[in-house]
Every structure is written in C-alpha cells, then in structure tokens.
mmCIF file of C-alpha atoms and ligand atoms in Angstrom:
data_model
loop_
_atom_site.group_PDB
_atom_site.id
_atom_site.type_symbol
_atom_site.label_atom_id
_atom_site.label_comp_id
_atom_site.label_asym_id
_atom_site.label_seq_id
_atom_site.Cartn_x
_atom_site.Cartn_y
_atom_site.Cartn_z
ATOM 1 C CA UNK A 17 -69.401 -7.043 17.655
ATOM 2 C CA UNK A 18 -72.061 -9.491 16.961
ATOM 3 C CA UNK A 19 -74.094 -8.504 13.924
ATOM 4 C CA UNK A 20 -77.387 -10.175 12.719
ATOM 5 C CA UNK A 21 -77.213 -13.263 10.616
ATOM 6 C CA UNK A 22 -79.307 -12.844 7.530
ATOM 7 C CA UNK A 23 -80.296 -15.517 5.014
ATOM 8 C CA UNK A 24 -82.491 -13.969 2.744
ATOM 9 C CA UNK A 25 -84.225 -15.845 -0.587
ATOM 10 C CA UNK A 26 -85.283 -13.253 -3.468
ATOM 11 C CA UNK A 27 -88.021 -15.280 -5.440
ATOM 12 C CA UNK A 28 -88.072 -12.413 -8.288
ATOM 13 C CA UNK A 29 -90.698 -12.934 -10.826
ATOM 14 C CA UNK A 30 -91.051 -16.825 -10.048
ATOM 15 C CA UNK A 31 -93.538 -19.088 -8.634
ATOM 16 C CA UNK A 32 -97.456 -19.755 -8.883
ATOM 17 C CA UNK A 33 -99.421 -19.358 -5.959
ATOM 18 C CA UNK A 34 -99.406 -22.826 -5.073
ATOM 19 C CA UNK A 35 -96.047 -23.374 -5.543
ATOM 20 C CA UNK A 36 -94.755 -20.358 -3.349
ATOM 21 C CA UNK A 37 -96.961 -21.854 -0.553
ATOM 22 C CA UNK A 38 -95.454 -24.945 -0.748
ATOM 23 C CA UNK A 39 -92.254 -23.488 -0.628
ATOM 24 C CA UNK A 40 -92.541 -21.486 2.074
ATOM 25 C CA UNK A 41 -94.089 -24.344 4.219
ATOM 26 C CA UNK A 42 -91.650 -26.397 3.295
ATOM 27 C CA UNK A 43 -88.670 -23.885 4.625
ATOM 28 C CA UNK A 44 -90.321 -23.435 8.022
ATOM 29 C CA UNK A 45 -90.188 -27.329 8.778
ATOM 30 C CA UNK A 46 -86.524 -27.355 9.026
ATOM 31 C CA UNK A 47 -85.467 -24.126 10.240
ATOM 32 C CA UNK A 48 -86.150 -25.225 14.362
ATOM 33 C CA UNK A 49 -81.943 -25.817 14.834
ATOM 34 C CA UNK A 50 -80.634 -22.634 12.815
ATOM 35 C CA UNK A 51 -79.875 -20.648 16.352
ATOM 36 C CA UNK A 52 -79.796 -16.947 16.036
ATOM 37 C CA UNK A 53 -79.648 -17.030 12.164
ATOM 38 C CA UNK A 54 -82.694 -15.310 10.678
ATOM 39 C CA UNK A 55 -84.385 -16.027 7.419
ATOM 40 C CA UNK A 56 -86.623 -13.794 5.438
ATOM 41 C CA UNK A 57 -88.209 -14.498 1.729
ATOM 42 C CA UNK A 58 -88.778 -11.960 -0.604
ATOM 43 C CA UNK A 59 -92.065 -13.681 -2.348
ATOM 44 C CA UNK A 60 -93.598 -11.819 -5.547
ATOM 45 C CA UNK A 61 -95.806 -8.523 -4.312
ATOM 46 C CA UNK A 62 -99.215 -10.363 -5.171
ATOM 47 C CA UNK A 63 -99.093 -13.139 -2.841
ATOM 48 C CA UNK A 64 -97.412 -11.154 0.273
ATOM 49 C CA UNK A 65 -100.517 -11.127 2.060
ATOM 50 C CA UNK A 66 -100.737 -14.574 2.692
ATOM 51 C CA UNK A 67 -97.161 -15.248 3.002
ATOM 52 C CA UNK A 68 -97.084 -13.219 5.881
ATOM 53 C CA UNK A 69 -99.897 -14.739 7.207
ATOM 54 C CA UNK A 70 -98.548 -18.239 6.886
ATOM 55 C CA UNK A 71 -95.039 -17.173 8.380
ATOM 56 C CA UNK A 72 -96.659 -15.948 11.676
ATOM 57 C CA UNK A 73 -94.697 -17.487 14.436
ATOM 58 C CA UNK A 74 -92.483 -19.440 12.232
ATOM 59 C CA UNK A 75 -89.328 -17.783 11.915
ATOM 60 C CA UNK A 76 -90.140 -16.795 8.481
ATOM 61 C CA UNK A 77 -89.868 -13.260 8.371
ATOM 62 C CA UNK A 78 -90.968 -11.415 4.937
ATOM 63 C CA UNK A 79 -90.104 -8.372 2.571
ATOM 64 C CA UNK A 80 -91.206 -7.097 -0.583
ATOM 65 C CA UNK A 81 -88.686 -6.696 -3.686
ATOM 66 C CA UNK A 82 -89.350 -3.516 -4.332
ATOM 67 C CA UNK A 83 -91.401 0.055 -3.419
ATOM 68 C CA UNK A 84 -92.557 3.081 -5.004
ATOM 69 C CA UNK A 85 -91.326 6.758 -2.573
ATOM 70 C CA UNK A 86 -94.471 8.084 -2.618
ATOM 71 C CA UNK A 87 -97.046 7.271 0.002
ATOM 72 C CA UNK A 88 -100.081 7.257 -2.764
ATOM 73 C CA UNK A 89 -101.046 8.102 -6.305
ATOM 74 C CA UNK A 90 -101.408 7.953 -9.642
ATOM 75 C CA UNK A 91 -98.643 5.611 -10.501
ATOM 76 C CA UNK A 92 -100.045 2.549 -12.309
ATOM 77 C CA UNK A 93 -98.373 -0.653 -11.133
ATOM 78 C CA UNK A 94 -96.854 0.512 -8.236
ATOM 79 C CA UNK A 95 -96.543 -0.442 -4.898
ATOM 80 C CA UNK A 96 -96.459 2.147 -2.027
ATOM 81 C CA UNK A 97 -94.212 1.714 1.120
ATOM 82 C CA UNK A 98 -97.524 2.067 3.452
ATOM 83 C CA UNK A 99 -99.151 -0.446 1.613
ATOM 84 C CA UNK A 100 -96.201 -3.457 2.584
ATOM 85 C CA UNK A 101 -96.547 -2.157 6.002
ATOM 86 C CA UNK A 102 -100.310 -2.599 5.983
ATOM 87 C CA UNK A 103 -99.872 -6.394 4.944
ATOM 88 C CA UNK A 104 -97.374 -6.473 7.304
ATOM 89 C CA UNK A 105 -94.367 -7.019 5.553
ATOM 90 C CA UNK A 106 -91.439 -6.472 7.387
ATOM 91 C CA UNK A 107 -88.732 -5.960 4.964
ATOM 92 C CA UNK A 108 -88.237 -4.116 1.338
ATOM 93 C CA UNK A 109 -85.255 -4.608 -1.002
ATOM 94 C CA UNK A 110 -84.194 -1.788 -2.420
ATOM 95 C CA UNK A 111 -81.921 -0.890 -5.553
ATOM 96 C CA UNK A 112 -81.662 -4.648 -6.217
ATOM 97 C CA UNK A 113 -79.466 -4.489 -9.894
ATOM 98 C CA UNK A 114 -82.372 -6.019 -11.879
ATOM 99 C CA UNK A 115 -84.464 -2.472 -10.600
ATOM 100 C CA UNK A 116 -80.776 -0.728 -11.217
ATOM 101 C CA UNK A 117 -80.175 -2.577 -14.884
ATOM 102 C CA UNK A 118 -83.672 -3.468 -16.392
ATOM 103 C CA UNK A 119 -85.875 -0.502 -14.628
ATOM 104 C CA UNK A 120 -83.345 1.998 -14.967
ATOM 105 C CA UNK A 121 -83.592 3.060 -11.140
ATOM 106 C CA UNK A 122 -80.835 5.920 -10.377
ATOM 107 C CA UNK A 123 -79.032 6.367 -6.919
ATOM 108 C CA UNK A 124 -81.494 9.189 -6.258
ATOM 109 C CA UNK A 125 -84.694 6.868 -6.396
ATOM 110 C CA UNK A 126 -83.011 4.592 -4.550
ATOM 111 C CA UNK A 127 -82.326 6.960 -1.884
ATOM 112 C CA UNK A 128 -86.118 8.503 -1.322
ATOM 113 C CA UNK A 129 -86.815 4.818 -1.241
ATOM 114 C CA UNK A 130 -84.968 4.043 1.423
ATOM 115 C CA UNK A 131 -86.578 7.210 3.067
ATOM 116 C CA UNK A 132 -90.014 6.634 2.208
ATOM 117 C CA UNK A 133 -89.205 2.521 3.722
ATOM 118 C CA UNK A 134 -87.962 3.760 7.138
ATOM 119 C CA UNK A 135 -90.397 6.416 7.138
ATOM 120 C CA UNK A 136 -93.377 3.856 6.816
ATOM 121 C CA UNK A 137 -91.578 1.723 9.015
ATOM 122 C CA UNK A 138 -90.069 -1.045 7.084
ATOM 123 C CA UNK A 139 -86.585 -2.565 7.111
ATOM 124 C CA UNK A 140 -84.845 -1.797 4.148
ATOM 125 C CA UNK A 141 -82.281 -4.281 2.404
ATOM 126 C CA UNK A 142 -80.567 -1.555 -0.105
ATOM 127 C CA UNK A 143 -78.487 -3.756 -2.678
ATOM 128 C CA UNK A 144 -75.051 -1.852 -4.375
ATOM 129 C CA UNK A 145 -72.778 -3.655 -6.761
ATOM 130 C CA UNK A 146 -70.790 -3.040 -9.547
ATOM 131 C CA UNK A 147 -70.738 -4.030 -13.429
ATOM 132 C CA UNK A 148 -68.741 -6.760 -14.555
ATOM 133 C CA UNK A 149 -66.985 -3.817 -16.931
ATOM 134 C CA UNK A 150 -66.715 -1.600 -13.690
ATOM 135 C CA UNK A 151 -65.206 -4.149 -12.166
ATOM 136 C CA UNK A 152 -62.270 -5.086 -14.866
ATOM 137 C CA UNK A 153 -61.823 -0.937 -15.349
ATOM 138 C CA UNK A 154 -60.775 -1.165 -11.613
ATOM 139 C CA UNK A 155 -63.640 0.895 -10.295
ATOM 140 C CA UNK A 156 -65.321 -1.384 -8.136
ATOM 141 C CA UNK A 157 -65.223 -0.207 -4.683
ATOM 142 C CA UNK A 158 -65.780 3.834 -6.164
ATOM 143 C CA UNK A 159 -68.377 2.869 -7.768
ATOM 144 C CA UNK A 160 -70.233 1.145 -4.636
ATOM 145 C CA UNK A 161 -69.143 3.571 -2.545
ATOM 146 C CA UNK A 162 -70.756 5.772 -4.716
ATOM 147 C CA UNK A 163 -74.471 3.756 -4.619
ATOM 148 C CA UNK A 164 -74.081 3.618 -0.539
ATOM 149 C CA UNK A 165 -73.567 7.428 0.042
ATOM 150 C CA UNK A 166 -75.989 8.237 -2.482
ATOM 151 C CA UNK A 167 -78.346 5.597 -0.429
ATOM 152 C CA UNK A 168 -77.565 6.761 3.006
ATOM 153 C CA UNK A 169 -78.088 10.459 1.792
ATOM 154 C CA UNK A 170 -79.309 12.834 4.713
ATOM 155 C CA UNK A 171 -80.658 9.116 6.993
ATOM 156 C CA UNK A 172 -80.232 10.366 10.307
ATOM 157 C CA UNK A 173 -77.905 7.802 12.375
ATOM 158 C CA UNK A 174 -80.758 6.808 14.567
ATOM 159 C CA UNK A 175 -82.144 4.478 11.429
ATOM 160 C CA UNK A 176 -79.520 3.195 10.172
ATOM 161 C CA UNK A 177 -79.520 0.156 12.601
ATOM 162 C CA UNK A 178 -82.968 -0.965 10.347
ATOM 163 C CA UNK A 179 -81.026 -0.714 6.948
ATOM 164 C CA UNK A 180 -79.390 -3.907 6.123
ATOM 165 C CA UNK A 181 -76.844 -3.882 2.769
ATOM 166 C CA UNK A 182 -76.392 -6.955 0.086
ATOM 167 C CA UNK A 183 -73.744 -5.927 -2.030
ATOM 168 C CA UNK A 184 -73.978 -8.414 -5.070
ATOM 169 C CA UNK A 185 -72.068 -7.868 -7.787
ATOM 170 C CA UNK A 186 -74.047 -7.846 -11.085
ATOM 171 C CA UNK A 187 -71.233 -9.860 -13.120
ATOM 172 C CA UNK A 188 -72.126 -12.565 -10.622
ATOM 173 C CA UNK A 189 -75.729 -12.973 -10.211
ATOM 174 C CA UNK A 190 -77.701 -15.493 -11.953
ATOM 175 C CA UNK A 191 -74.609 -16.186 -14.136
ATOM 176 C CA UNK A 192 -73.151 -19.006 -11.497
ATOM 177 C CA UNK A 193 -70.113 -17.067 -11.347
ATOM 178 C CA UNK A 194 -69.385 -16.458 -7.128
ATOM 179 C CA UNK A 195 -67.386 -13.604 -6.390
ATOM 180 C CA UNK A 196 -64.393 -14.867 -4.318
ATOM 181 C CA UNK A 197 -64.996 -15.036 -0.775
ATOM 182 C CA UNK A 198 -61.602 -12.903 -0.578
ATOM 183 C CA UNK A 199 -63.753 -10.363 -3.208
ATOM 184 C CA UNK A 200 -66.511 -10.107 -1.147
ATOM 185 C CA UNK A 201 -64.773 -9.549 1.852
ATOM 186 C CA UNK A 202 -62.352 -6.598 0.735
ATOM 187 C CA UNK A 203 -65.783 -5.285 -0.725
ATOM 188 C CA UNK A 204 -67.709 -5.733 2.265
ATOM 189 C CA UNK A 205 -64.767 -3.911 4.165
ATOM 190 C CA UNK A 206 -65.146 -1.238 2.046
ATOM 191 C CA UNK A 207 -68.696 -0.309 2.668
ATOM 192 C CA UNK A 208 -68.200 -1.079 6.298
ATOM 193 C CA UNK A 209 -65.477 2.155 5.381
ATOM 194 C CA UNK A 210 -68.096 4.174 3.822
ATOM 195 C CA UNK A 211 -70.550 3.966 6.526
ATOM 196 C CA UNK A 212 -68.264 4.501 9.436
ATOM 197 C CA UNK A 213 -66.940 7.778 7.476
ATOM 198 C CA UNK A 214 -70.584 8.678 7.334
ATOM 199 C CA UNK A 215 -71.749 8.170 10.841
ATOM 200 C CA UNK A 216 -68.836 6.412 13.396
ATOM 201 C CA UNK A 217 -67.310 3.112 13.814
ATOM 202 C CA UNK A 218 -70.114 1.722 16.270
ATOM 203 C CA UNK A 219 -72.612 2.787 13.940
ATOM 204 C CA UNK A 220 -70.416 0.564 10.964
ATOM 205 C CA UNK A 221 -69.457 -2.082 13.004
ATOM 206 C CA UNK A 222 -73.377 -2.863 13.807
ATOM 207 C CA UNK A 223 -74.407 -3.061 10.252
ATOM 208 C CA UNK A 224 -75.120 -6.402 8.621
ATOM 209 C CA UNK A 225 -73.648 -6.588 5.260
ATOM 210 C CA UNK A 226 -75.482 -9.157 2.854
ATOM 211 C CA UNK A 227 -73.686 -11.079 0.438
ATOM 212 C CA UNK A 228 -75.373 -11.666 -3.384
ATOM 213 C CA UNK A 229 -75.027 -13.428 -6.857
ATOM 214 C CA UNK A 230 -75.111 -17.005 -7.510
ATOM 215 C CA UNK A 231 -74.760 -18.317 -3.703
ATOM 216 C CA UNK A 232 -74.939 -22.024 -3.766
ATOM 217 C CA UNK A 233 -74.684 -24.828 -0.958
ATOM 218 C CA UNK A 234 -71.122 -25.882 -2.697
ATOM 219 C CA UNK A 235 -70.063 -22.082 -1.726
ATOM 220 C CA UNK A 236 -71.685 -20.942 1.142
ATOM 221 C CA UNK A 237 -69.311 -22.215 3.568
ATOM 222 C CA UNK A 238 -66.272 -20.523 2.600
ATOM 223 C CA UNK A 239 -68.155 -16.837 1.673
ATOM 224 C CA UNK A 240 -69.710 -17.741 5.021
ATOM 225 C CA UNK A 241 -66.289 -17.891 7.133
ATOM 226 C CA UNK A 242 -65.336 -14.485 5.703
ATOM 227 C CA UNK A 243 -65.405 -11.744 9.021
ATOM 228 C CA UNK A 244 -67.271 -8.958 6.847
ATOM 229 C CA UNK A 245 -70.313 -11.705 5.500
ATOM 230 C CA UNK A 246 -73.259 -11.638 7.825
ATOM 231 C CA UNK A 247 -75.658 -13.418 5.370
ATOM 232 C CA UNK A 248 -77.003 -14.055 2.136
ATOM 233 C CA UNK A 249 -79.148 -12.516 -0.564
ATOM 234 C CA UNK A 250 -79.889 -15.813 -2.639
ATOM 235 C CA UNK A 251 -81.650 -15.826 -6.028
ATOM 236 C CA UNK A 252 -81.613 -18.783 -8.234
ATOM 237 C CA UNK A 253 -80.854 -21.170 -5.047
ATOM 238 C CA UNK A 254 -83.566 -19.858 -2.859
ATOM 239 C CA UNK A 255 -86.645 -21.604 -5.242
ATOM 240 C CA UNK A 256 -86.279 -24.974 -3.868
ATOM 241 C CA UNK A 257 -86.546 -25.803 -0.534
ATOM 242 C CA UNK A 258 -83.781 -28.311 -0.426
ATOM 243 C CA UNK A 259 -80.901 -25.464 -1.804
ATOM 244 C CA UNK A 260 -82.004 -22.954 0.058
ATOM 245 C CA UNK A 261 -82.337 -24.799 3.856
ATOM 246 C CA UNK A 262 -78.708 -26.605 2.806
ATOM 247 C CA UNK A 263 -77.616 -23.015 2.463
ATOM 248 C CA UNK A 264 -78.612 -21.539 5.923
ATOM 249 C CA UNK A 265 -77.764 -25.590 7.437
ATOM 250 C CA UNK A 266 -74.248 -25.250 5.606
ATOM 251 C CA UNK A 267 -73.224 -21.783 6.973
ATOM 252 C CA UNK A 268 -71.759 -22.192 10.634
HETATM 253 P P1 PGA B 11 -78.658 -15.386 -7.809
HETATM 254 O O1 PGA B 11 -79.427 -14.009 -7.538
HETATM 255 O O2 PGA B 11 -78.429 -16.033 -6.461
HETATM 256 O O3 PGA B 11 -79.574 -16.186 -8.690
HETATM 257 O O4 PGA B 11 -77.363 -15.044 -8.470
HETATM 258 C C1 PGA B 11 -79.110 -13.186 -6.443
HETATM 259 C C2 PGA B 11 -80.006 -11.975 -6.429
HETATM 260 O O5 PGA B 11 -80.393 -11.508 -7.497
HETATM 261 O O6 PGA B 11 -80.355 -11.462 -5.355
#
C-alpha cells in the first residue's frame, strides 16, 4: 500500500518575517526532483497569510501549529480552525508535546481539535509520544495508544484518510537524541495497531505515520528505510534551508 510521503518542517516560535520568507523561497528552488514526496512548513500563525501566498504553485504546502475547537469567541490569543482555512492553510498540527508539556493540553482538547480541524476542513497532523520517564517505566506504546484513541474519539472512518500522525517522542526532540529507527518502527507499528482496531486494516494501512524529534540529514536515511516511516516532522533541522532540503534529498 503506497502511503503519502510527508516531510514536514515545524518552525515553532522562530524566525522574523524576513527571514521566514527567505526560507521558504529558498526551499521551493530545490524541491523540482523530490517525485511524489510532499513538503509542508508549519511557519509561526502571524505570517501564514503570506506564506501561503508565496507557496502557490510551488509544492510548498502549509499548516498552522496549532488551533483553538471553537469556531469564534472570546478567547484572547487564539486562533480559530475557520480562520486557517480562510488564509488558506491547508494543514494544522495538533497535540504537538510542546502544546501537551508547556500548555498543558489534555487528550480531550486534543480530540475536539481534531474535530473542529476536519470540520472546518483542514488536514490535521495530531502528534502522540511518550515521556522519556514513560518510556524507561515500560509504558510507551500504552501510553500512545492511549493519546491516539483519545484523538480518534467518535471521527467517523470517512475522515480519517485527512488525519496524518507524527509520533515524536518527547525524550527525543530538540535534545539531539534520535529514537532508533528500530524504536520508531515498533512504535509506528503500534499505532498502525490502534487504528486498524478502531476502524479496519485498509483504513490503517492508508495512514501516513510521521516520524519526530531531532531528525537530522546524518539520520534520515536509516529512520527513512524503516516500512512504518512515511515522513518527517522536523524541528530544529527544518530552520535552514540547507538541513532541511538535505533531509527530504537524503530520504530515498
Ligand atoms: P526537533 O523537533 O526536530 O528539533 O527535535 C521536532 C518537533 O518538535 O516537531
């Protein structure tokens, strides 16, 4: 089963104006040879408007790092699904750990955001992973199976074709510590697991599964060549444009 190719760069609260433009340009120059592999930038929310307008036609696609559930209202500082789809964003990330670990975000918010993306017709990206003390207590895969049936919670099968999933690890992002590809591939088999118990096999089989947390151009190749890794969710390595295209050039 073929399964999209993702390479996605999460720009998280980095960048001036000027410099995001310059980025961005300079990613679409040398993405002409990367085949059916699709790339997608997550720039910060205030200069989405004119990201998207600058990726038109260029491959580029673009998402927003995070949404509020609720369509309007009084909610100072937030960002409502309808509005990313009016600037005509195509993606949102949702549940990434920083939102989890630093914004408090429960399973429960992540689910109605996952609702309230699809509803307004964007793509959702929802992120899972464990803690590195989750991890060494042997609870890794309950725990993300946990955060994907909490996510997936009443999402009738018909959607879940437009939900992509980055599992990234927290222990691993932004601390240059790369989960083994043989890690990420037992976990990506796992939530494969979850979703076909959900909804069926096809349904699983379809689903691209993200990989996150300190991907580099020294590791891509060998996460890359894992069966169960259809992509990237790249932090740190996704603010310069030489990292990040070596990344989606790298991964065959
Ligand atoms: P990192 O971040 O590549 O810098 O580890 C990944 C992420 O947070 O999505």
């Amino acid at each position: 089963m073929s399964r999209r190719q993702i390479f996605a760069g999460n720009w998280k609260m980095y960048k001036t104006y000027n410099e995001a433009v310059d980025l961005v340009k300079g990613i679409m120059k040398d993405i002409a040879d990367i085949g059916s592999k699709e790339v997608v930038v997550f720039p910060p929310a205030v200069y989405l408007r004119d990201i998207v307008s600058l990726c038109k036609n260029s491959g580029i696609d673009v998402g927003i790092q995070n949404i509020h559930f609720e369509k309007e209202g009084a909610f100072t500082g937030e960002i409502s699904p309808l509005m990313a789809k009016d600037v005509e964003v195509r993606y949102a990330l949702i549940g990434h750990s920083e939102r989890r670990h630093v914004f408090h975000e429960t399973d429960d918010e992540v689910n109605k955001k996952v609702k309230a993306a699809l509803e307004a017709g964007l793509e959702p990206v929802v992120c899972v992973g464990e803690l590195l003390e989750e991890r060494e207590a042997g609870k890794s895969e309950d725990v993300v199976r946990r955060q994907t049936e909490v996510a997936f919670k009443d999402i009738d099968i018909k959607f879940v074709q437009k939900i992509i999933i980055a599992y990234e690890p927290v222990w691993a992002i932004g601390t240059g510590k790369v989960a083994t590809p043989d890690i990420a591939d037992t976990m990506h088999k796992s939530i494969r697991e979850t979703v076909k118990k959900k909804y069926n096999e096809k349904t699983a089989d379809g689903i691209s599964i993200l990989y996150g947390g300190s991907v580099k151009p020294e590791n891509i190749a060998e996460l890359y060549a894992k069966d169960n890794i259809d992509g990237v969710l790249v932090g740190g390595a996704s603010l310069k444009i030489k990292s990040f295209l070596d990344i989606i050039h790298v991964a065959q």
